[in-house]
Amino acid sequence: MDQAKPKGAGKSSFELIDTQILEQMLPIHKGSVILDLACGKGLYSLFLSQLSGPSGLVYAVDLWEEGLEILEQDALKKEAANILTIKADATREIDIEAHSLDLCLMATVLHDFKEMNADQTVLKQVL
């Protein structure tokens, strides 16, 4: 059974940002372990993959299966082997080892949580 496409699926703010400024602002170095929470089709994930390099790891998490498949195809084309996609609900506990992340990026996601009526306790943990 096909899952309904989430309301915000397919949209991204990535095309609107200055990636040089983003790179300067994020504390990412080669080998960083990053969570791109609610990654969609993974434009930020691909960017973060370049910054963290082959020794780094980007967990790309989303409920939108089609978006994750698009990301996996793009990652193969760009030889971004350091991206691990995970189909999961960003408002629930995600199976990633505690204290293993250097950074969590949530780009244009919080409004979706409000729309989903996400549990406030979960949102406080995420924030």
PDB file of C-alpha atoms in Angstrom:
ATOM      1  CA  MET A   1       0.000   0.000   0.000  1.00  0.00           C
ATOM      2  CA  ASP A   2       1.403   3.396  -1.001  1.00  0.00           C
ATOM      3  CA  GLN A   3       1.787   5.899   1.771  1.00  0.00           C
ATOM      4  CA  ALA A   4       0.247   9.305   1.181  1.00  0.00           C
ATOM      5  CA  LYS A   5       2.779  11.963   0.285  1.00  0.00           C
ATOM      6  CA  PRO A   6       3.339  14.306   3.237  1.00  0.00           C
ATOM      7  CA  LYS A   7       2.146  17.882   2.663  1.00  0.00           C
ATOM      8  CA  GLY A   8       5.630  19.406   2.557  1.00  0.00           C
ATOM      9  CA  ALA A   9       7.256  16.553   0.620  1.00  0.00           C
ATOM     10  CA  GLY A  10       9.285  17.562  -2.392  1.00  0.00           C
ATOM     11  CA  LYS A  11       9.707  21.177  -1.324  1.00  0.00           C
ATOM     12  CA  SER A  12      13.074  22.409  -0.119  1.00  0.00           C
ATOM     13  CA  SER A  13      14.587  25.662   1.028  1.00  0.00           C
ATOM     14  CA  PHE A  14      18.001  24.497  -0.160  1.00  0.00           C
ATOM     15  CA  GLU A  15      17.703  26.248  -3.518  1.00  0.00           C
ATOM     16  CA  LEU A  16      17.060  29.537  -1.684  1.00  0.00           C
ATOM     17  CA  ILE A  17      20.119  29.601   0.574  1.00  0.00           C
ATOM     18  CA  ASP A  18      23.695  30.723   0.085  1.00  0.00           C
ATOM     19  CA  THR A  19      25.624  27.485   0.626  1.00  0.00           C
ATOM     20  CA  GLN A  20      28.869  29.339   1.334  1.00  0.00           C
ATOM     21  CA  ILE A  21      27.267  31.123   4.275  1.00  0.00           C
ATOM     22  CA  LEU A  22      25.693  27.882   5.493  1.00  0.00           C
ATOM     23  CA  GLU A  23      29.055  26.126   5.323  1.00  0.00           C
ATOM     24  CA  GLN A  24      30.695  28.921   7.339  1.00  0.00           C
ATOM     25  CA  MET A  25      27.974  28.805  10.000  1.00  0.00           C
ATOM     26  CA  LEU A  26      27.805  25.047  10.557  1.00  0.00           C
ATOM     27  CA  PRO A  27      30.416  23.462  12.847  1.00  0.00           C
ATOM     28  CA  ILE A  28      31.174  20.630  10.435  1.00  0.00           C
ATOM     29  CA  HIS A  29      34.574  19.133   9.762  1.00  0.00           C
ATOM     30  CA  LYS A  30      35.801  16.049   7.950  1.00  0.00           C
ATOM     31  CA  GLY A  31      34.571  13.025   9.865  1.00  0.00           C
ATOM     32  CA  SER A  32      31.504  14.712  11.370  1.00  0.00           C
ATOM     33  CA  VAL A  33      28.421  12.597  12.075  1.00  0.00           C
ATOM     34  CA  ILE A  34      25.298  14.535  11.117  1.00  0.00           C
ATOM     35  CA  LEU A  35      21.563  13.938  11.321  1.00  0.00           C
ATOM     36  CA  ASP A  36      19.464  15.572   8.596  1.00  0.00           C
ATOM     37  CA  LEU A  37      16.085  15.247  10.289  1.00  0.00           C
ATOM     38  CA  ALA A  38      13.075  15.255   7.943  1.00  0.00           C
ATOM     39  CA  CYS A  39      15.458  15.350   4.989  1.00  0.00           C
ATOM     40  CA  GLY A  40      12.892  15.008   2.200  1.00  0.00           C
ATOM     41  CA  LYS A  41      14.690  14.283  -1.059  1.00  0.00           C
ATOM     42  CA  GLY A  42      18.003  15.052   0.615  1.00  0.00           C
ATOM     43  CA  LEU A  43      19.420  18.206  -0.953  1.00  0.00           C
ATOM     44  CA  TYR A  44      20.863  19.232   2.408  1.00  0.00           C
ATOM     45  CA  SER A  45      22.043  15.661   3.023  1.00  0.00           C
ATOM     46  CA  LEU A  46      24.078  15.688  -0.179  1.00  0.00           C
ATOM     47  CA  PHE A  47      25.601  19.038   0.782  1.00  0.00           C
ATOM     48  CA  LEU A  48      26.409  17.827   4.315  1.00  0.00           C
ATOM     49  CA  SER A  49      27.926  14.688   2.835  1.00  0.00           C
ATOM     50  CA  GLN A  50      30.472  16.782   0.958  1.00  0.00           C
ATOM     51  CA  LEU A  51      31.352  18.776   4.075  1.00  0.00           C
ATOM     52  CA  SER A  52      31.840  15.722   6.302  1.00  0.00           C
ATOM     53  CA  GLY A  53      33.752  13.840   3.625  1.00  0.00           C
ATOM     54  CA  PRO A  54      34.202  10.091   3.175  1.00  0.00           C
ATOM     55  CA  SER A  55      35.164   9.610   6.836  1.00  0.00           C
ATOM     56  CA  GLY A  56      31.944  11.312   7.979  1.00  0.00           C
ATOM     57  CA  LEU A  57      28.385  10.040   8.106  1.00  0.00           C
ATOM     58  CA  VAL A  58      25.049  11.668   7.311  1.00  0.00           C
ATOM     59  CA  TYR A  59      21.902  10.054   8.644  1.00  0.00           C
ATOM     60  CA  ALA A  60      19.096  11.168   6.309  1.00  0.00           C
ATOM     61  CA  VAL A  61      15.798  10.574   8.112  1.00  0.00           C
ATOM     62  CA  ASP A  62      12.309  11.022   6.673  1.00  0.00           C
ATOM     63  CA  LEU A  63       8.922   9.317   6.501  1.00  0.00           C
ATOM     64  CA  TRP A  64       8.568  10.067   2.781  1.00  0.00           C
ATOM     65  CA  GLU A  65       9.797   6.868   1.146  1.00  0.00           C
ATOM     66  CA  GLU A  66       9.847   8.329  -2.379  1.00  0.00           C
ATOM     67  CA  GLY A  67      12.071  11.184  -1.185  1.00  0.00           C
ATOM     68  CA  LEU A  68      14.513   8.745   0.390  1.00  0.00           C
ATOM     69  CA  GLU A  69      14.613   6.748  -2.855  1.00  0.00           C
ATOM     70  CA  ILE A  70      15.399   9.941  -4.807  1.00  0.00           C
ATOM     71  CA  LEU A  71      18.185  10.710  -2.341  1.00  0.00           C
ATOM     72  CA  GLU A  72      19.627   7.204  -2.632  1.00  0.00           C
ATOM     73  CA  GLN A  73      19.727   7.509  -6.435  1.00  0.00           C
ATOM     74  CA  ASP A  74      21.331  10.967  -6.276  1.00  0.00           C
ATOM     75  CA  ALA A  75      23.853   9.771  -3.690  1.00  0.00           C
ATOM     76  CA  LEU A  76      24.874   6.917  -6.001  1.00  0.00           C
ATOM     77  CA  LYS A  77      25.322   9.320  -8.923  1.00  0.00           C
ATOM     78  CA  LYS A  78      27.429  11.673  -6.795  1.00  0.00           C
ATOM     79  CA  GLU A  79      29.327   8.818  -5.128  1.00  0.00           C
ATOM     80  CA  ALA A  80      28.190  10.027  -1.707  1.00  0.00           C
ATOM     81  CA  ALA A  81      28.674   6.715   0.082  1.00  0.00           C
ATOM     82  CA  ASN A  82      28.561   8.356   3.525  1.00  0.00           C
ATOM     83  CA  ILE A  83      24.772   8.888   3.504  1.00  0.00           C
ATOM     84  CA  LEU A  84      22.577   6.410   5.358  1.00  0.00           C
ATOM     85  CA  THR A  85      18.846   6.810   4.730  1.00  0.00           C
ATOM     86  CA  ILE A  86      16.400   5.865   7.469  1.00  0.00           C
ATOM     87  CA  LYS A  87      12.633   5.780   7.040  1.00  0.00           C
ATOM     88  CA  ALA A  88      11.328   7.077  10.361  1.00  0.00           C
ATOM     89  CA  ASP A  89       8.944   9.558  11.906  1.00  0.00           C
ATOM     90  CA  ALA A  90      10.912  12.602  13.068  1.00  0.00           C
ATOM     91  CA  THR A  91       8.478  13.090  15.944  1.00  0.00           C
ATOM     92  CA  ARG A  92       9.271   9.666  17.384  1.00  0.00           C
ATOM     93  CA  GLU A  93      12.398   8.053  18.763  1.00  0.00           C
ATOM     94  CA  ILE A  94      14.865   7.232  15.990  1.00  0.00           C
ATOM     95  CA  ASP A  95      17.215   4.271  16.205  1.00  0.00           C
ATOM     96  CA  ILE A  96      20.513   6.160  16.267  1.00  0.00           C
ATOM     97  CA  GLU A  97      23.049   5.592  19.016  1.00  0.00           C
ATOM     98  CA  ALA A  98      22.758   8.166  21.794  1.00  0.00           C
ATOM     99  CA  HIS A  99      25.455  10.857  21.864  1.00  0.00           C
ATOM    100  CA  SER A 100      26.827   9.782  18.486  1.00  0.00           C
ATOM    101  CA  LEU A 101      25.963  12.956  16.562  1.00  0.00           C
ATOM    102  CA  ASP A 102      28.021  16.080  16.050  1.00  0.00           C
ATOM    103  CA  LEU A 103      25.121  18.023  14.537  1.00  0.00           C
ATOM    104  CA  CYS A 104      21.412  17.766  13.808  1.00  0.00           C
ATOM    105  CA  LEU A 105      20.069  19.869  10.944  1.00  0.00           C
ATOM    106  CA  MET A 106      16.360  20.564  10.706  1.00  0.00           C
ATOM    107  CA  ALA A 107      15.722  22.752   7.679  1.00  0.00           C
ATOM    108  CA  THR A 108      12.192  24.110   7.305  1.00  0.00           C
ATOM    109  CA  VAL A 109      10.680  21.343   9.402  1.00  0.00           C
ATOM    110  CA  LEU A 110       9.187  22.780  12.580  1.00  0.00           C
ATOM    111  CA  HIS A 111       6.034  24.047  10.885  1.00  0.00           C
ATOM    112  CA  ASP A 112       5.331  20.476   9.742  1.00  0.00           C
ATOM    113  CA  PHE A 113       5.565  19.258  13.342  1.00  0.00           C
ATOM    114  CA  LYS A 114       2.966  21.786  14.410  1.00  0.00           C
ATOM    115  CA  GLU A 115       0.700  20.759  11.549  1.00  0.00           C
ATOM    116  CA  MET A 116       1.072  17.099  12.524  1.00  0.00           C
ATOM    117  CA  ASN A 117       0.159  17.995  16.135  1.00  0.00           C
ATOM    118  CA  ALA A 118       3.361  16.353  17.247  1.00  0.00           C
ATOM    119  CA  ASP A 119       3.628  15.520  20.909  1.00  0.00           C
ATOM    120  CA  GLN A 120       5.084  18.557  22.695  1.00  0.00           C
ATOM    121  CA  THR A 121       7.362  16.318  24.771  1.00  0.00           C
ATOM    122  CA  VAL A 122       8.963  14.985  21.593  1.00  0.00           C
ATOM    123  CA  LEU A 123       9.420  18.499  20.222  1.00  0.00           C
ATOM    124  CA  LYS A 124      11.166  19.598  23.426  1.00  0.00           C
ATOM    125  CA  GLN A 125      13.529  16.636  23.129  1.00  0.00           C
ATOM    126  CA  VAL A 126      14.291  17.479  19.492  1.00  0.00           C
ATOM    127  CA  LEU A 127      14.874  21.136  20.251  1.00  0.00           C
TER     128      LEU A 127
END
